[in-house]
mmCIF file of C-alpha atoms and ligand atoms in Angstrom:
data_model
loop_
_atom_site.group_PDB
_atom_site.id
_atom_site.type_symbol
_atom_site.label_atom_id
_atom_site.label_comp_id
_atom_site.label_asym_id
_atom_site.label_seq_id
_atom_site.Cartn_x
_atom_site.Cartn_y
_atom_site.Cartn_z
ATOM 1 C CA UNK A 1 -6.438 8.412 -16.298
ATOM 2 C CA UNK A 2 -8.884 5.707 -16.596
ATOM 3 C CA UNK A 3 -7.033 2.798 -18.156
ATOM 4 C CA UNK A 4 -7.422 0.703 -15.256
ATOM 5 C CA UNK A 5 -10.634 -0.186 -13.864
ATOM 6 C CA UNK A 6 -10.395 -0.727 -9.949
ATOM 7 C CA UNK A 7 -12.141 -2.910 -7.448
ATOM 8 C CA UNK A 8 -11.134 -3.015 -3.750
ATOM 9 C CA UNK A 9 -12.742 -5.052 -0.894
ATOM 10 C CA UNK A 10 -12.192 -6.105 2.475
ATOM 11 C CA UNK A 11 -10.517 -9.647 3.318
ATOM 12 C CA UNK A 12 -10.201 -11.080 6.760
ATOM 13 C CA UNK A 13 -10.775 -8.166 9.289
ATOM 14 C CA UNK A 14 -9.030 -5.016 7.772
ATOM 15 C CA UNK A 15 -6.858 -6.280 4.801
ATOM 16 C CA UNK A 16 -7.741 -5.076 1.279
ATOM 17 C CA UNK A 17 -7.965 -7.078 -1.550
ATOM 18 C CA UNK A 18 -7.643 -5.017 -4.803
ATOM 19 C CA UNK A 19 -8.494 -6.040 -8.776
ATOM 20 C CA UNK A 20 -7.029 -4.000 -11.436
ATOM 21 C CA UNK A 21 -8.435 -4.479 -15.061
ATOM 22 C CA UNK A 22 -6.424 -3.208 -18.070
ATOM 23 C CA UNK A 23 -9.318 -1.876 -20.268
ATOM 24 C CA UNK A 24 -6.662 -1.749 -23.050
ATOM 25 C CA UNK A 25 -5.363 -5.359 -22.934
ATOM 26 C CA UNK A 26 -7.821 -6.967 -20.760
ATOM 27 C CA UNK A 27 -5.325 -8.350 -18.016
ATOM 28 C CA UNK A 28 -6.719 -8.273 -14.976
ATOM 29 C CA UNK A 29 -4.277 -8.377 -11.626
ATOM 30 C CA UNK A 30 -5.022 -9.077 -8.358
ATOM 31 C CA UNK A 31 -2.515 -7.504 -5.639
ATOM 32 C CA UNK A 32 -1.991 -9.796 -2.564
ATOM 33 C CA UNK A 33 -4.521 -12.405 -1.723
ATOM 34 C CA UNK A 34 -5.378 -12.477 2.384
ATOM 35 C CA UNK A 35 -8.404 -14.797 1.284
ATOM 36 C CA UNK A 36 -9.579 -16.348 -1.978
ATOM 37 C CA UNK A 37 -13.214 -16.252 -1.471
ATOM 38 C CA UNK A 38 -14.000 -12.577 -1.729
ATOM 39 C CA UNK A 39 -11.487 -12.236 -4.616
ATOM 40 C CA UNK A 40 -13.407 -15.289 -6.510
ATOM 41 C CA UNK A 41 -16.656 -13.379 -5.597
ATOM 42 C CA UNK A 42 -15.611 -9.954 -7.090
ATOM 43 C CA UNK A 43 -14.431 -11.869 -10.455
ATOM 44 C CA UNK A 44 -17.882 -13.784 -10.529
ATOM 45 C CA UNK A 45 -19.538 -10.218 -9.950
ATOM 46 C CA UNK A 46 -17.319 -8.491 -12.657
ATOM 47 C CA UNK A 47 -16.968 -10.996 -15.226
ATOM 48 C CA UNK A 48 -13.171 -10.355 -15.135
ATOM 49 C CA UNK A 49 -10.824 -13.061 -15.882
ATOM 50 C CA UNK A 50 -8.014 -13.084 -13.378
ATOM 51 C CA UNK A 51 -4.622 -13.383 -15.326
ATOM 52 C CA UNK A 52 -2.039 -12.402 -12.904
ATOM 53 C CA UNK A 53 -1.495 -12.096 -9.231
ATOM 54 C CA UNK A 54 1.008 -9.885 -7.568
ATOM 55 C CA UNK A 55 2.802 -10.295 -4.328
ATOM 56 C CA UNK A 56 3.948 -7.234 -1.885
ATOM 57 C CA UNK A 57 5.339 -9.441 0.597
ATOM 58 C CA UNK A 58 5.787 -12.861 2.494
ATOM 59 C CA UNK A 59 3.132 -11.967 5.760
ATOM 60 C CA UNK A 60 0.568 -14.639 5.943
ATOM 61 C CA UNK A 61 -2.250 -12.087 5.855
ATOM 62 C CA UNK A 62 -1.146 -11.240 2.447
ATOM 63 C CA UNK A 63 -0.718 -14.503 0.892
ATOM 64 C CA UNK A 64 -2.844 -16.907 2.658
ATOM 65 C CA UNK A 65 -5.510 -17.360 -0.235
ATOM 66 C CA UNK A 66 -2.749 -17.322 -2.910
ATOM 67 C CA UNK A 67 -2.816 -21.017 -3.489
ATOM 68 C CA UNK A 68 -6.806 -21.390 -3.769
ATOM 69 C CA UNK A 69 -6.707 -18.260 -5.988
ATOM 70 C CA UNK A 70 -4.079 -19.717 -8.314
ATOM 71 C CA UNK A 71 -5.718 -22.899 -8.749
ATOM 72 C CA UNK A 72 -9.057 -21.609 -9.291
ATOM 73 C CA UNK A 73 -7.940 -19.340 -11.962
ATOM 74 C CA UNK A 74 -4.674 -20.391 -13.456
ATOM 75 C CA UNK A 75 -3.326 -16.710 -12.808
ATOM 76 C CA UNK A 76 0.321 -16.059 -13.056
ATOM 77 C CA UNK A 77 1.997 -15.339 -9.947
ATOM 78 C CA UNK A 78 4.799 -12.738 -9.526
ATOM 79 C CA UNK A 79 6.494 -11.689 -6.227
ATOM 80 C CA UNK A 80 9.512 -10.458 -4.548
ATOM 81 C CA UNK A 81 12.853 -12.625 -5.183
ATOM 82 C CA UNK A 82 13.988 -12.314 -1.575
ATOM 83 C CA UNK A 83 11.005 -14.468 -0.640
ATOM 84 C CA UNK A 84 11.490 -17.099 -3.138
ATOM 85 C CA UNK A 85 11.814 -19.931 -0.618
ATOM 86 C CA UNK A 86 9.083 -18.296 1.642
ATOM 87 C CA UNK A 87 6.178 -17.745 -0.828
ATOM 88 C CA UNK A 88 4.487 -20.929 -2.633
ATOM 89 C CA UNK A 89 3.408 -20.727 -5.913
ATOM 90 C CA UNK A 90 5.442 -17.843 -7.422
ATOM 91 C CA UNK A 91 5.841 -18.338 -11.265
ATOM 92 C CA UNK A 92 8.227 -15.203 -11.519
ATOM 93 C CA UNK A 93 9.972 -12.965 -9.111
ATOM 94 C CA UNK A 94 11.133 -9.476 -9.247
ATOM 95 C CA UNK A 95 14.150 -7.178 -7.796
ATOM 96 C CA UNK A 96 14.047 -3.507 -7.205
ATOM 97 C CA UNK A 97 13.807 -1.531 -10.170
ATOM 98 C CA UNK A 98 12.674 -4.168 -12.890
ATOM 99 C CA UNK A 99 10.020 -3.184 -15.259
ATOM 100 C CA UNK A 100 7.707 -5.844 -16.409
ATOM 101 C CA UNK A 101 5.377 -6.084 -19.366
ATOM 102 C CA UNK A 102 2.342 -7.867 -17.377
ATOM 103 C CA UNK A 103 -0.174 -9.103 -20.246
ATOM 104 C CA UNK A 104 0.593 -5.726 -22.150
ATOM 105 C CA UNK A 105 0.526 -3.428 -19.165
ATOM 106 C CA UNK A 106 3.715 -1.915 -17.738
ATOM 107 C CA UNK A 107 4.411 -2.876 -14.199
ATOM 108 C CA UNK A 108 7.296 -1.295 -12.266
ATOM 109 C CA UNK A 109 8.764 -2.905 -9.156
ATOM 110 C CA UNK A 110 9.923 -0.740 -6.238
ATOM 111 C CA UNK A 111 11.880 -2.424 -3.444
ATOM 112 C CA UNK A 112 10.423 -0.669 -0.372
ATOM 113 C CA UNK A 113 12.113 -2.632 2.502
ATOM 114 C CA UNK A 114 11.559 -2.006 6.206
ATOM 115 C CA UNK A 115 8.313 -3.599 7.491
ATOM 116 C CA UNK A 116 9.749 -6.725 5.953
ATOM 117 C CA UNK A 117 13.144 -7.269 3.828
ATOM 118 C CA UNK A 118 11.417 -8.589 0.662
ATOM 119 C CA UNK A 119 8.661 -6.022 0.212
ATOM 120 C CA UNK A 120 7.804 -4.796 -2.984
ATOM 121 C CA UNK A 121 5.614 -1.684 -4.064
ATOM 122 C CA UNK A 122 4.106 -2.261 -7.358
ATOM 123 C CA UNK A 123 3.531 0.827 -9.742
ATOM 124 C CA UNK A 124 1.234 0.990 -12.788
ATOM 125 C CA UNK A 125 2.610 4.188 -14.185
ATOM 126 C CA UNK A 126 0.257 3.903 -17.381
ATOM 127 C CA UNK A 127 -2.666 3.800 -14.958
ATOM 128 C CA UNK A 128 -1.623 6.399 -12.484
ATOM 129 C CA UNK A 129 -1.939 3.666 -10.060
ATOM 130 C CA UNK A 130 0.631 2.305 -7.181
ATOM 131 C CA UNK A 131 0.168 -0.625 -4.429
ATOM 132 C CA UNK A 132 2.497 -0.109 -1.606
ATOM 133 C CA UNK A 133 1.694 -2.963 0.501
ATOM 134 C CA UNK A 134 2.384 -2.611 4.402
ATOM 135 C CA UNK A 135 5.025 0.250 3.736
ATOM 136 C CA UNK A 136 2.975 3.429 3.122
ATOM 137 C CA UNK A 137 -0.594 3.507 4.689
ATOM 138 C CA UNK A 138 -3.006 6.641 4.751
ATOM 139 C CA UNK A 139 -1.682 8.761 7.311
ATOM 140 C CA UNK A 140 0.623 6.336 8.604
ATOM 141 C CA UNK A 141 3.150 3.499 7.655
ATOM 142 C CA UNK A 142 4.005 -0.047 8.525
ATOM 143 C CA UNK A 143 5.721 -1.243 11.517
ATOM 144 C CA UNK A 144 9.502 -1.990 10.936
ATOM 145 C CA UNK A 145 9.781 -5.643 11.808
ATOM 146 C CA UNK A 146 12.715 -6.895 9.716
ATOM 147 C CA UNK A 147 14.553 -3.949 8.445
ATOM 148 C CA UNK A 148 15.587 -0.969 10.387
ATOM 149 C CA UNK A 149 14.339 2.791 10.752
ATOM 150 C CA UNK A 150 17.060 4.061 8.434
ATOM 151 C CA UNK A 151 15.672 1.566 5.873
ATOM 152 C CA UNK A 152 12.058 2.055 6.278
ATOM 153 C CA UNK A 153 12.628 6.143 5.883
ATOM 154 C CA UNK A 154 14.674 5.468 2.534
ATOM 155 C CA UNK A 155 11.602 3.409 1.640
ATOM 156 C CA UNK A 156 9.156 6.029 1.958
ATOM 157 C CA UNK A 157 11.512 9.011 0.642
ATOM 158 C CA UNK A 158 11.834 6.662 -2.407
ATOM 159 C CA UNK A 159 7.973 6.233 -2.855
ATOM 160 C CA UNK A 160 7.686 10.075 -2.431
ATOM 161 C CA UNK A 161 10.304 10.524 -5.380
ATOM 162 C CA UNK A 162 9.308 7.915 -7.836
ATOM 163 C CA UNK A 163 5.294 8.342 -7.699
ATOM 164 C CA UNK A 164 3.917 11.344 -9.011
ATOM 165 C CA UNK A 165 1.715 13.357 -6.999
ATOM 166 C CA UNK A 166 -1.263 12.461 -8.634
ATOM 167 C CA UNK A 167 -0.827 8.685 -8.019
ATOM 168 C CA UNK A 168 -3.719 7.042 -6.730
ATOM 169 C CA UNK A 169 -2.286 4.798 -3.921
ATOM 170 C CA UNK A 170 -3.642 1.472 -2.462
ATOM 171 C CA UNK A 171 -2.094 -0.284 0.373
ATOM 172 C CA UNK A 172 -2.781 -3.434 2.460
ATOM 173 C CA UNK A 173 -4.891 -2.557 5.559
ATOM 174 C CA UNK A 174 -7.555 -0.246 6.686
ATOM 175 C CA UNK A 175 -5.746 1.430 9.485
ATOM 176 C CA UNK A 176 -6.255 4.932 8.741
ATOM 177 C CA UNK A 177 -8.613 5.841 11.697
ATOM 178 C CA UNK A 178 -6.297 4.844 14.194
ATOM 179 C CA UNK A 179 -3.398 6.172 12.083
ATOM 180 C CA UNK A 180 -5.312 9.684 12.206
ATOM 181 C CA UNK A 181 -5.319 10.100 15.975
ATOM 182 C CA UNK A 182 -1.576 10.012 16.214
ATOM 183 C CA UNK A 183 -1.226 12.315 13.162
ATOM 184 C CA UNK A 184 -3.197 14.852 14.777
ATOM 185 C CA UNK A 185 -1.207 14.269 18.112
ATOM 186 C CA UNK A 186 1.945 15.160 16.343
ATOM 187 C CA UNK A 187 0.546 17.630 13.651
ATOM 188 C CA UNK A 188 -2.714 19.511 15.338
ATOM 189 C CA UNK A 189 -2.270 22.807 13.424
ATOM 190 C CA UNK A 190 -2.219 21.288 9.742
ATOM 191 C CA UNK A 191 -5.338 22.172 8.254
ATOM 192 C CA UNK A 192 -5.084 19.589 5.425
ATOM 193 C CA UNK A 193 -4.660 16.927 8.125
ATOM 194 C CA UNK A 194 -7.661 18.205 10.241
ATOM 195 C CA UNK A 195 -9.883 18.275 6.962
ATOM 196 C CA UNK A 196 -8.905 14.559 6.005
ATOM 197 C CA UNK A 197 -9.420 13.462 9.719
ATOM 198 C CA UNK A 198 -13.125 14.682 9.419
ATOM 199 C CA UNK A 199 -13.235 12.989 6.193
ATOM 200 C CA UNK A 200 -11.997 9.685 7.415
ATOM 201 C CA UNK A 201 -14.221 9.668 10.468
ATOM 202 C CA UNK A 202 -17.269 10.249 8.360
ATOM 203 C CA UNK A 203 -16.351 7.405 5.882
ATOM 204 C CA UNK A 204 -15.681 5.134 8.919
ATOM 205 C CA UNK A 205 -18.880 5.602 10.409
ATOM 206 C CA UNK A 206 -20.539 4.769 7.588
ATOM 207 C CA UNK A 207 -18.444 1.699 7.095
ATOM 208 C CA UNK A 208 -16.833 3.007 3.785
ATOM 209 C CA UNK A 209 -13.091 2.732 3.099
ATOM 210 C CA UNK A 210 -10.777 5.367 3.402
ATOM 211 C CA UNK A 211 -8.502 4.131 0.537
ATOM 212 C CA UNK A 212 -7.069 4.683 -2.069
ATOM 213 C CA UNK A 213 -5.573 7.790 -1.488
ATOM 214 C CA UNK A 214 -2.994 10.086 -3.424
ATOM 215 C CA UNK A 215 0.615 10.746 -3.250
ATOM 216 C CA UNK A 216 -0.247 14.445 -2.794
ATOM 217 C CA UNK A 217 -2.489 14.012 -0.179
ATOM 218 C CA UNK A 218 -0.256 11.772 2.073
ATOM 219 C CA UNK A 219 2.611 14.259 1.275
ATOM 220 C CA UNK A 220 0.205 16.867 2.992
ATOM 221 C CA UNK A 221 -0.983 14.977 5.775
ATOM 222 C CA UNK A 222 0.882 11.952 6.559
ATOM 223 C CA UNK A 223 3.193 12.765 9.492
ATOM 224 C CA UNK A 224 5.922 10.060 8.339
ATOM 225 C CA UNK A 225 6.267 11.593 4.944
ATOM 226 C CA UNK A 226 6.241 15.334 6.631
ATOM 227 C CA UNK A 227 9.355 14.136 8.504
ATOM 228 C CA UNK A 228 11.214 15.430 5.419
ATOM 229 C CA UNK A 229 9.718 18.935 5.969
ATOM 230 C CA UNK A 230 12.091 21.285 8.004
ATOM 231 C CA UNK A 231 8.990 23.352 9.437
ATOM 232 C CA UNK A 232 7.680 20.227 10.839
ATOM 233 C CA UNK A 233 10.807 19.017 12.496
ATOM 234 C CA UNK A 234 10.965 22.109 14.055
ATOM 235 C CA UNK A 235 7.415 21.887 15.544
ATOM 236 C CA UNK A 236 8.494 18.442 16.880
ATOM 237 C CA UNK A 237 11.319 20.313 18.570
ATOM 238 C CA UNK A 238 14.094 18.692 16.287
ATOM 239 C CA UNK A 239 15.195 21.803 14.206
ATOM 240 C CA UNK A 240 18.003 21.115 11.671
ATOM 241 C CA UNK A 241 17.427 17.585 12.272
ATOM 242 C CA UNK A 242 17.796 14.891 9.235
ATOM 243 C CA UNK A 243 14.612 13.563 7.977
ATOM 244 C CA UNK A 244 15.571 10.046 9.011
ATOM 245 C CA UNK A 245 16.059 11.141 12.484
ATOM 246 C CA UNK A 246 12.556 12.750 12.346
ATOM 247 C CA UNK A 247 11.146 9.778 10.841
ATOM 248 C CA UNK A 248 12.591 7.502 13.448
ATOM 249 C CA UNK A 249 11.259 9.489 16.424
ATOM 250 C CA UNK A 250 7.857 9.572 14.831
ATOM 251 C CA UNK A 251 7.995 5.524 14.199
ATOM 252 C CA UNK A 252 9.057 4.981 17.792
ATOM 253 C CA UNK A 253 6.532 7.398 19.452
ATOM 254 C CA UNK A 254 3.712 5.816 17.169
ATOM 255 C CA UNK A 255 4.674 2.281 18.569
ATOM 256 C CA UNK A 256 3.681 3.435 22.057
ATOM 257 C CA UNK A 257 1.284 5.860 21.030
HETATM 258 ZN ZN1 LIG B 301 2.958 -7.381 6.759
#
């Protein structure tokens, strides 16, 4: 699926900026704006004309550059209805399950609360791409700040159900290397994970990104998604436990790892 051309670049320290261009409609979408300057530079380099900005959640490191980028480009801004009062510059808001026509491209809004209550994951089914904000990371998941552990688990389970395995996944941060250490400690004899960790170490030693990832890869290697696998639960000494309980134990363990 090559309908969406994609650019990803670091903003601030470890946040990602993402630009998607629909080759059919020429719609150009930014997802989150940690900083306007790197976006403006990418737009200059590519010659792409930004038409829309989608926001995943209200944290400052995802919206700090929003006003400046909107002002410079005139792009339309769409974000979570729950953050209507927290995020300035929203032109339109979405709730869970909304399907949008964004300049001719279909975009599905999936509410995935837990890290924050407002969190939206954006799915571009015609391009085989999703952006999961600070909900799902490669080999990890976001910290639970505003929701609770059961809510976060429900959100991850929903992403596993709704995003096809081949979906190319972008997220808010380059945290993969530190996530990898925890993942290996929990799941040391997972061959797919060991291979992925080697790849992550090589990429980071060359200062290259480990994102995007895919849903299939995360299902095979991300310990937080593997909470649904009874064999993995048994290895953690939690045979027969519900996936939500296994997830809660892992998330708490990661917080003090
Ligand atoms: Zn956040």
